[in-house]
XYZ file of C-alpha atoms in Angstrom:
610
model
C -32.710 -219.502 -207.731
C -30.338 -216.846 -209.301
C -29.173 -216.687 -212.893
C -25.515 -216.907 -213.935
C -25.028 -213.053 -213.981
C -27.169 -212.331 -210.991
C -25.557 -211.363 -207.609
C -27.189 -212.247 -204.419
C -28.296 -209.401 -202.095
C -25.881 -210.574 -199.401
C -22.931 -210.229 -201.720
C -24.061 -206.811 -202.944
C -24.381 -205.659 -199.331
C -20.878 -206.883 -198.526
C -19.433 -205.212 -201.593
C -21.221 -202.006 -200.710
C -19.846 -202.102 -197.141
C -16.364 -202.770 -198.432
C -16.509 -199.843 -200.812
C -17.864 -197.572 -198.077
C -15.043 -198.654 -195.770
C -12.495 -198.009 -198.496
C -13.905 -194.524 -199.106
C -13.783 -193.726 -195.363
C -10.184 -194.917 -195.156
C -9.212 -192.794 -198.139
C -10.954 -189.763 -196.612
C -9.188 -190.294 -193.264
C -5.832 -190.641 -194.971
C -6.558 -187.502 -196.952
C -7.489 -185.609 -193.811
C -4.331 -186.761 -192.087
C -2.261 -185.758 -195.085
C -3.929 -182.342 -195.116
C -3.250 -182.030 -191.391
C 0.430 -182.898 -191.781
C 1.241 -181.241 -195.064
C -1.040 -178.209 -195.098
C -1.974 -177.342 -191.544
C 1.442 -178.286 -190.028
C 3.430 -178.467 -193.209
C 6.151 -176.017 -192.234
C 6.575 -177.566 -188.813
C 6.826 -181.083 -190.199
C 9.250 -179.967 -192.860
C 11.452 -178.371 -190.243
C 11.378 -181.467 -188.060
C 12.258 -183.627 -191.011
C 15.086 -181.309 -191.981
C 16.338 -181.100 -188.393
C 16.343 -184.871 -188.207
C 18.819 -184.918 -191.055
C 20.520 -181.522 -190.995
C 21.123 -179.652 -187.763
C 22.618 -176.349 -186.729
C 25.202 -176.547 -183.983
C 26.096 -173.370 -182.119
C 29.763 -172.621 -181.532
C 30.243 -170.367 -178.489
C 32.912 -167.689 -178.813
C 35.947 -167.746 -176.553
C 35.530 -164.990 -173.991
C 38.128 -162.249 -174.073
C 41.207 -162.299 -171.856
C 41.839 -159.871 -169.014
C 45.405 -158.710 -168.297
C 46.947 -156.373 -165.760
C 48.638 -153.080 -166.693
C 51.877 -154.922 -167.518
C 50.266 -157.739 -169.536
C 50.062 -160.444 -166.852
C 47.002 -162.621 -167.553
C 44.412 -162.583 -164.769
C 41.514 -164.215 -166.690
C 41.932 -166.670 -169.553
C 40.004 -169.466 -171.297
C 40.965 -173.055 -172.027
C 39.354 -175.935 -173.925
C 37.218 -178.305 -171.907
C 34.804 -181.185 -172.516
C 31.067 -180.789 -171.932
C 28.468 -183.593 -171.927
C 25.490 -182.698 -174.143
C 22.241 -184.517 -174.858
C 19.708 -184.226 -177.677
C 16.520 -185.610 -176.054
C 14.877 -186.336 -179.436
C 17.710 -188.786 -180.237
C 17.455 -190.599 -176.905
C 14.316 -192.654 -177.731
C 13.997 -193.917 -174.135
C 14.950 -190.673 -172.433
C 14.370 -191.725 -168.771
C 16.597 -194.748 -169.302
C 19.364 -192.609 -170.860
C 19.183 -190.117 -167.981
C 19.412 -192.915 -165.454
C 22.407 -194.462 -167.245
C 24.217 -191.143 -167.796
C 23.945 -189.667 -164.286
C 26.474 -191.905 -162.468
C 29.027 -191.473 -165.268
C 28.955 -187.736 -164.484
C 28.987 -188.129 -160.728
C 25.427 -186.820 -160.566
C 22.156 -188.091 -159.188
C 19.393 -188.834 -161.674
C 17.542 -185.796 -160.314
C 20.532 -183.517 -161.026
C 20.812 -184.777 -164.608
C 17.070 -184.412 -165.113
C 17.246 -180.879 -163.647
C 19.726 -179.895 -166.373
C 17.179 -181.032 -168.955
C 14.353 -179.228 -167.195
C 16.287 -175.946 -167.242
C 16.301 -176.153 -171.047
C 12.533 -176.541 -171.304
C 11.169 -174.607 -174.269
C 14.284 -175.058 -176.402
C 13.829 -175.772 -180.137
C 13.587 -179.434 -181.152
C 16.927 -181.227 -181.706
C 18.881 -178.499 -179.902
C 21.576 -179.849 -177.609
C 21.234 -179.522 -173.865
C 24.440 -179.148 -171.848
C 24.219 -181.611 -168.964
C 27.601 -180.953 -167.335
C 30.579 -178.714 -168.160
C 34.302 -179.142 -167.600
C 34.262 -182.920 -167.412
C 37.062 -184.728 -165.641
C 39.137 -187.242 -167.587
C 37.326 -190.267 -166.115
C 33.938 -188.734 -166.980
C 35.016 -188.222 -170.597
C 36.324 -191.799 -170.748
C 33.079 -193.186 -169.290
C 30.934 -191.494 -171.929
C 33.230 -192.549 -174.764
C 33.220 -196.139 -173.514
C 29.437 -196.382 -173.092
C 28.290 -194.543 -176.240
C 26.076 -197.474 -177.291
C 24.127 -197.241 -174.055
C 23.789 -193.448 -174.361
C 21.941 -192.618 -177.596
C 21.634 -188.827 -177.944
C 24.600 -188.149 -175.627
C 27.851 -186.741 -176.982
C 30.901 -184.669 -175.995
C 31.590 -181.088 -177.024
C 34.853 -179.196 -176.795
C 34.088 -175.672 -175.566
C 36.069 -172.759 -174.096
C 36.041 -172.676 -170.316
C 36.911 -169.745 -168.040
C 40.100 -169.931 -165.988
C 41.297 -167.628 -163.216
C 44.995 -168.502 -162.933
C 45.527 -166.641 -159.659
C 42.567 -168.195 -157.831
C 41.182 -165.983 -155.044
C 43.474 -163.047 -155.921
C 41.393 -160.145 -157.301
C 38.281 -162.361 -157.160
C 35.914 -159.573 -156.066
C 37.149 -157.359 -158.902
C 37.172 -159.983 -161.658
C 33.880 -161.654 -160.702
C 32.923 -164.989 -162.253
C 30.779 -166.574 -164.973
C 27.801 -168.917 -164.864
C 25.018 -170.361 -166.967
C 22.428 -167.881 -168.134
C 19.095 -167.860 -166.268
C 15.678 -167.940 -167.909
C 15.164 -164.327 -166.822
C 18.400 -163.296 -168.565
C 17.366 -165.174 -171.717
C 14.095 -163.251 -171.772
C 15.899 -159.940 -171.181
C 18.656 -160.393 -173.793
C 17.607 -161.479 -177.296
C 21.103 -162.833 -178.089
C 21.186 -165.212 -175.123
C 20.129 -168.862 -175.446
C 19.578 -171.489 -172.723
C 22.929 -173.009 -171.805
C 24.968 -169.881 -172.621
C 27.726 -168.840 -170.198
C 27.628 -165.177 -169.188
C 29.308 -162.864 -166.688
C 27.613 -162.993 -163.313
C 29.647 -160.600 -161.158
C 32.471 -158.056 -161.223
C 34.261 -157.187 -164.460
C 32.936 -160.375 -166.062
C 29.421 -158.967 -165.738
C 30.021 -155.252 -166.233
C 32.129 -155.788 -169.375
C 30.064 -158.681 -170.759
C 29.457 -156.962 -174.102
C 33.203 -156.641 -174.773
C 34.262 -159.997 -173.352
C 31.503 -162.164 -174.869
C 32.568 -162.215 -178.547
C 30.356 -163.401 -181.419
C 29.291 -167.011 -181.565
C 29.721 -169.117 -184.693
C 28.009 -172.310 -185.837
C 28.063 -175.408 -188.011
C 25.451 -176.939 -190.302
C 25.925 -180.679 -189.975
C 24.319 -183.758 -191.481
C 23.446 -186.569 -189.095
C 22.196 -190.136 -189.477
C 18.995 -191.597 -188.066
C 20.701 -192.027 -184.660
C 21.793 -188.392 -184.559
C 25.432 -189.209 -185.272
C 27.381 -186.606 -187.209
C 28.062 -187.574 -190.839
C 29.646 -184.409 -192.223
C 29.869 -180.631 -191.827
C 27.912 -178.881 -194.573
C 28.714 -175.284 -193.686
C 30.518 -173.386 -190.965
C 30.778 -169.838 -189.553
C 33.736 -169.255 -187.244
C 33.188 -167.715 -183.822
C 34.860 -164.366 -183.105
C 36.661 -164.244 -179.722
C 35.830 -161.479 -177.267
C 38.005 -158.422 -176.705
C 40.888 -158.175 -174.234
C 40.560 -155.862 -171.229
C 43.759 -154.147 -170.087
C 43.400 -153.267 -166.426
C 44.981 -150.499 -164.368
C 45.810 -153.076 -161.672
C 49.419 -154.054 -160.997
C 49.192 -157.778 -160.226
C 52.537 -157.802 -158.372
C 51.372 -154.957 -156.104
C 48.012 -156.685 -155.656
C 49.745 -159.819 -154.411
C 51.970 -157.751 -152.105
C 48.873 -156.070 -150.630
C 47.223 -159.456 -150.100
C 50.300 -160.714 -148.257
C 50.387 -157.564 -146.140
C 46.737 -157.911 -145.099
C 47.329 -161.592 -144.305
C 44.536 -163.455 -142.545
C 42.804 -160.289 -141.407
C 39.288 -159.578 -142.595
C 39.424 -156.214 -144.317
C 40.444 -154.334 -147.424
C 43.350 -152.532 -149.075
C 42.816 -150.094 -151.938
C 45.698 -148.378 -153.756
C 45.029 -145.645 -156.326
C 47.139 -143.463 -158.568
C 45.997 -139.991 -157.390
C 47.040 -138.470 -160.729
C 44.389 -140.284 -162.783
C 42.264 -142.535 -160.530
C 43.881 -145.787 -161.699
C 43.191 -148.656 -159.314
C 46.626 -150.168 -158.643
C 45.428 -152.787 -156.161
C 42.108 -153.700 -154.584
C 42.047 -156.404 -151.930
C 39.021 -157.746 -150.075
C 39.643 -160.516 -147.561
C 38.550 -163.204 -147.017
C 38.132 -164.046 -150.665
C 36.913 -166.990 -152.766
C 38.092 -168.913 -155.817
C 36.100 -167.873 -158.916
C 37.205 -171.094 -160.640
C 34.649 -172.856 -158.428
C 31.844 -171.102 -160.329
C 33.062 -172.200 -163.774
C 30.899 -175.117 -164.862
C 28.455 -174.561 -162.001
C 29.289 -174.271 -158.317
C 28.544 -177.297 -156.166
C 25.599 -176.738 -153.771
C 27.682 -177.651 -150.703
C 30.357 -175.071 -151.568
C 27.719 -172.416 -152.254
C 26.183 -173.065 -148.815
C 29.639 -172.826 -147.243
C 30.352 -169.482 -148.927
C 26.972 -167.931 -148.134
C 26.877 -169.046 -144.492
C 30.544 -168.383 -143.628
C 30.692 -166.011 -140.609
C 33.266 -163.760 -142.364
C 31.243 -163.505 -145.593
C 33.919 -164.179 -148.253
C 31.603 -163.174 -151.109
C 31.373 -159.640 -149.692
C 33.593 -157.225 -151.632
C 34.696 -155.201 -148.624
C 36.613 -152.633 -150.689
C 33.460 -151.432 -152.468
C 30.581 -152.891 -150.462
C 31.833 -152.714 -146.880
C 30.496 -149.590 -145.132
C 32.375 -148.606 -141.990
C 32.592 -145.508 -139.772
C 35.783 -143.838 -141.053
C 36.897 -142.866 -137.525
C 39.672 -140.309 -137.260
C 40.588 -140.552 -140.951
C 37.527 -138.331 -141.379
C 39.345 -135.534 -139.501
C 41.232 -134.772 -142.743
C 37.964 -133.555 -144.258
C 36.874 -131.626 -141.160
C 40.297 -129.917 -140.945
C 40.129 -128.815 -144.588
C 36.556 -127.550 -144.137
C 37.427 -125.636 -140.948
C 40.444 -123.927 -142.552
C 38.582 -123.092 -145.749
C 35.534 -121.751 -143.890
C 37.720 -119.664 -141.557
C 36.443 -121.483 -138.473
C 40.103 -121.848 -137.493
C 43.398 -120.622 -138.888
C 46.795 -122.303 -138.519
C 47.349 -120.403 -135.249
C 43.973 -121.038 -133.596
C 44.493 -123.073 -130.442
C 41.948 -125.121 -128.528
C 42.529 -126.703 -125.154
C 42.073 -130.463 -124.729
C 41.726 -131.652 -121.107
C 40.785 -135.144 -122.341
C 37.059 -134.554 -122.533
C 34.358 -132.101 -123.589
C 31.183 -131.598 -121.569
C 28.280 -130.982 -123.935
C 24.775 -130.728 -122.507
C 24.318 -133.656 -120.153
C 26.900 -135.782 -121.992
C 30.666 -135.970 -121.759
C 32.534 -136.593 -125.028
C 35.953 -138.069 -124.345
C 39.254 -137.823 -126.209
C 41.085 -141.056 -126.949
C 43.989 -139.637 -124.906
C 42.730 -139.711 -121.326
C 45.033 -137.006 -120.001
C 44.286 -134.729 -122.962
C 46.520 -133.091 -125.563
C 46.706 -129.681 -123.917
C 46.550 -126.622 -126.180
C 46.683 -127.645 -129.845
C 46.255 -126.000 -133.251
C 44.874 -127.779 -136.317
C 48.319 -129.131 -137.277
C 48.907 -130.599 -133.812
C 45.335 -131.861 -133.654
C 45.821 -133.879 -136.843
C 49.259 -135.151 -135.798
C 47.956 -136.254 -132.391
C 44.423 -137.050 -133.623
C 42.898 -134.927 -130.858
C 39.184 -135.683 -130.553
C 38.345 -132.650 -128.410
C 39.770 -130.225 -130.980
C 37.543 -131.745 -133.670
C 34.493 -131.858 -131.373
C 34.867 -128.088 -131.002
C 35.598 -127.414 -134.665
C 32.825 -129.722 -135.865
C 30.330 -128.002 -133.600
C 31.266 -124.611 -135.073
C 31.056 -125.901 -138.655
C 27.703 -127.625 -138.253
C 26.762 -130.949 -139.782
C 25.461 -129.508 -143.054
C 28.779 -127.780 -143.842
C 30.727 -130.898 -142.865
C 28.496 -132.971 -145.150
C 28.991 -130.550 -148.052
C 32.764 -130.878 -147.866
C 32.608 -134.646 -147.334
C 30.643 -134.988 -150.568
C 33.329 -132.987 -152.374
C 35.729 -135.693 -151.224
C 33.394 -138.352 -152.653
C 31.623 -139.609 -149.520
C 27.923 -140.437 -149.490
C 27.717 -141.568 -153.137
C 29.118 -144.452 -155.210
C 32.441 -143.652 -156.854
C 31.245 -145.116 -160.173
C 33.876 -147.860 -160.370
C 32.961 -150.277 -163.158
C 32.381 -153.528 -161.235
C 28.784 -152.982 -160.102
C 26.968 -153.432 -156.781
C 28.989 -150.648 -155.179
C 27.631 -149.230 -151.916
C 27.360 -145.501 -151.302
C 28.141 -145.247 -147.594
C 26.286 -142.533 -145.700
C 27.054 -138.854 -145.128
C 24.289 -137.652 -142.814
C 23.014 -134.082 -142.566
C 19.977 -132.375 -141.094
C 17.814 -132.993 -144.182
C 18.702 -136.695 -144.164
C 17.646 -137.075 -140.527
C 14.446 -135.144 -141.120
C 13.532 -137.405 -144.013
C 14.733 -140.646 -142.435
C 13.553 -140.232 -138.842
C 11.153 -137.252 -139.034
C 13.232 -135.608 -136.323
C 15.474 -132.523 -136.198
C 19.255 -132.909 -136.094
C 20.745 -132.581 -132.586
C 23.972 -130.579 -132.087
C 25.477 -133.377 -130.028
C 25.258 -135.662 -133.063
C 27.571 -133.311 -134.946
C 30.347 -133.963 -132.431
C 30.285 -137.689 -133.229
C 30.234 -137.023 -136.960
C 33.242 -134.665 -136.627
C 35.449 -137.594 -135.547
C 34.025 -140.014 -138.135
C 31.565 -141.781 -135.858
C 27.778 -141.628 -135.493
C 25.857 -142.270 -138.688
C 28.690 -141.475 -141.119
C 30.029 -144.489 -143.027
C 32.349 -144.960 -145.993
C 33.830 -147.778 -148.049
C 37.604 -148.343 -148.206
C 37.512 -147.284 -151.875
C 35.852 -143.983 -150.919
C 38.500 -143.313 -148.271
C 41.289 -144.071 -150.747
C 39.651 -141.608 -153.115
C 39.347 -139.029 -150.302
C 43.050 -139.193 -149.362
C 43.991 -139.079 -153.059
C 41.911 -135.909 -153.300
C 43.683 -134.199 -150.402
C 47.002 -135.207 -151.986
C 46.298 -133.502 -155.323
C 43.216 -131.300 -154.941
C 41.470 -133.238 -157.717
C 39.123 -136.211 -157.358
C 39.218 -138.762 -160.159
C 36.647 -141.463 -160.721
C 38.418 -144.762 -159.970
C 39.405 -146.506 -163.213
C 39.902 -150.270 -163.492
C 39.992 -150.716 -167.273
C 42.520 -148.619 -169.179
C 41.710 -149.870 -172.669
C 39.956 -152.517 -174.753
C 41.947 -154.415 -177.393
C 40.928 -156.773 -180.193
C 42.309 -160.327 -180.291
C 45.121 -159.178 -182.614
C 46.192 -156.482 -180.157
C 44.752 -153.552 -182.075
C 43.088 -150.821 -180.048
C 39.293 -150.938 -179.850
C 38.966 -147.992 -177.486
C 40.687 -146.278 -174.584
C 39.001 -145.426 -171.312
C 40.367 -141.979 -170.427
C 40.749 -140.768 -166.831
C 37.689 -138.875 -165.669
C 37.796 -135.936 -163.247
C 34.903 -136.345 -160.813
C 35.444 -133.021 -158.996
C 38.008 -130.357 -158.273
C 38.273 -129.676 -154.573
C 37.000 -126.193 -153.795
C 39.579 -125.258 -151.194
C 42.510 -122.880 -151.449
C 45.961 -124.232 -152.248
C 47.196 -122.925 -148.908
C 44.586 -125.031 -147.131
C 45.625 -128.102 -149.081
C 49.262 -127.478 -148.203
C 48.524 -126.969 -144.491
C 46.608 -130.252 -144.283
C 49.195 -132.143 -146.363
C 52.050 -130.949 -144.128
C 50.146 -132.034 -141.032
C 49.571 -135.476 -142.543
C 53.284 -135.848 -143.262
C 53.957 -135.142 -139.589
C 51.310 -137.718 -138.624
C 53.646 -140.320 -140.144
C 57.000 -138.745 -139.212
C 56.211 -138.158 -135.514
C 52.500 -138.710 -134.841
C 50.033 -141.577 -134.571
C 51.048 -142.987 -137.984
C 54.738 -143.614 -137.252
C 54.388 -147.304 -138.084
C 53.970 -146.362 -141.761
C 57.174 -144.348 -141.942
C 59.566 -145.187 -144.787
C 63.319 -144.605 -144.411
C 63.832 -142.367 -147.447
C 60.394 -141.344 -148.753
C 58.059 -138.834 -147.081
C 54.594 -140.268 -146.500
C 51.446 -138.348 -145.578
C 48.814 -140.307 -143.684
C 46.109 -140.456 -141.047
C 45.168 -143.163 -138.579
C 41.622 -144.044 -137.576
C 39.999 -146.363 -135.069
C 36.251 -146.661 -135.442
C 34.225 -147.946 -132.555
C 31.827 -150.804 -133.306
C 29.973 -151.074 -129.985
C 29.978 -149.217 -126.671
C 30.272 -151.498 -123.656
C 29.851 -149.577 -120.398
C 31.747 -146.361 -119.577
C 35.207 -147.941 -119.481
C 36.888 -148.620 -122.776
C 37.989 -152.259 -122.992
C 41.076 -153.651 -124.690
C 40.541 -155.651 -127.890
C 41.627 -158.828 -126.099
C 38.784 -158.337 -123.598
C 36.112 -158.197 -126.313
C 34.505 -160.682 -128.667
C 35.930 -160.528 -132.206
C 32.851 -158.945 -133.750
C 32.721 -156.249 -131.035
C 36.267 -154.991 -131.555
C 37.024 -151.691 -133.255
C 37.908 -151.341 -136.939
C 41.449 -150.097 -137.689
C 42.028 -147.573 -140.512
C 45.016 -145.969 -142.148
C 44.960 -143.744 -145.235
C 48.108 -142.383 -146.892
C 49.761 -140.867 -149.951
C 53.374 -140.870 -151.154
C 55.807 -139.441 -152.050
C 54.474 -136.440 -150.142
C 55.789 -133.800 -152.595
C 54.529 -135.484 -155.775
C 52.174 -138.313 -154.827
C 51.936 -141.268 -157.201
C 50.078 -143.607 -154.853
C 47.223 -143.149 -152.382
C 46.144 -145.985 -150.155
C 43.395 -146.933 -147.707
C 43.757 -149.891 -145.356
C 40.931 -151.243 -143.236
C 41.110 -154.139 -140.778
C 37.785 -155.330 -139.402
C 37.573 -155.943 -135.650
C 41.300 -155.483 -135.209
C 43.519 -156.380 -132.271
C 44.483 -152.729 -131.935
C 43.992 -149.237 -133.371
C 44.769 -147.866 -136.810
C 48.334 -146.849 -135.931
C 49.198 -150.275 -134.518
C 47.404 -152.547 -136.984
C 46.524 -150.760 -140.246
C 49.568 -148.466 -140.635
C 52.112 -151.349 -140.798
C 50.041 -152.979 -143.554
C 50.046 -149.755 -145.562
C 53.809 -149.484 -145.021
C 54.374 -152.936 -146.565
C 52.255 -152.006 -149.586
C 54.126 -148.706 -150.045
C 57.488 -150.483 -149.770
C 56.392 -152.996 -152.411
C 55.131 -150.215 -154.684
C 58.421 -148.256 -154.634
C 60.520 -151.432 -154.931
C 58.532 -152.504 -158.008
C 58.880 -149.005 -159.465
C 62.641 -149.121 -159.009
C 62.887 -152.630 -160.534
C 60.875 -151.596 -163.584
C 62.370 -148.181 -164.231
C 65.763 -148.375 -162.603
C 64.992 -145.084 -160.847
C 65.094 -144.985 -157.066
C 62.586 -142.664 -155.407
C 63.975 -140.852 -152.355
C 62.848 -137.624 -150.698
C 64.158 -137.570 -147.142
């Protein structure tokens, strides 16, 4: 039996166990507290703070782009985006499944938008879809209760008011990639950046400075109030050298043809118009291009994403004879009185090189040879010059290297010489190859922009780097900086040589192969070209007898007014229905007519020389 104050052993054991359990619980709680408050204290504090107070980024409105007369070619407008904070969703898979059909997406597409933002900071919004349509906005507003964590944001969206016009020059925008985020410390997942053309090359000026808001939210992530705010600073305005009215006239002149038109001011390198057809609508890229449209653009047989003016590389054909004529006169290979007979062909080794004119041109000097585009004359002259001398002069005119125009991804074309062939093929240059090069065939290729630059150079004797952006302005119109014209090279030929070639080119248009570019009261200098794409047998077929992609390319290059040129132009039609004089020259004529008409309308001064 136990006394009144005695405790049985069973009770003592139970009390002891209870105390031990209590001590263990206290120790575990202490360890957990240490883990949360000491080991992960900062992280937990941040999460707690983010759950109540969040920072919302405010993207800057990208800068506008206007033509030389102030016409807007790129602008921004307000649009609605659907955003999601996954931490506020609670049942995230259910929210994704509910949200997707409201946005016209599959569940996989909505989930993919979340996956692209993997690694973002906690409580940072993820943009699920941009530029929502009215019914998509209404659906989200109506079903807010079913979409915890989902909200709408008003953000600036890029707009290209003229659609496909100038698309290859302007470029387009898109969401930043993970690689770009890693490369640029100021980029964050979900940012919109320039992806091509001016949008990409001038990203630093167009982007602006983002702002932000510090907001207080409730337990469901709903905004209660704005605690602090820093306003975004819009990007700068780019003032282009392009004349939008002339650009549209050039597009109409080229019509449905695949090809390019480039118009330059030979006095400073200003790009007045730059057309590449077929084109695309850059608005389709704003907010993310649909996969079906992307497949259509990338598999289209005429390659609308290809900027033919700066990326298309074509044999320049007889337009190249301008360069060979200048080289031959400067080097003393011929003088204005040197005559060479053209029977319609030239036998060279075991090969016969033919002139485009089957019966031949007879006895011609360099002036006549340019006016009539005599191949045999230039076979002979090219052979005497040699490929290395031809290449040296061609490079002075800007061939064989990018012009440096500020839209990126420009191709260099090819100006072959003996060293190039040795390095490329480990073989010596053959003299017969020089004959092909002398008429702009063989391995020599050039872009339409390079040929516009070349004819501008023969018009003035000076080669300017093409300039697209004249100046950068702040949002209030104040000048940030000017982009001055840049002389790329001064042509090392005598003034007399320049004059002799220029006079021949004027006669090309007044009575030669370029008559279809003749204007009634303004003297035009120009040169036709027809570059062969494939050789089919010994007999030359008509375009109508050939498949489209086997037809020749048609060229025409020109400058005007002849005495004091203010415009130089290159026109290229891919796989044309005829030669340069028949197909490309009339297009150039329409562009020149539009240019002088616009000049007269703006200044009230009529240009007339004849």
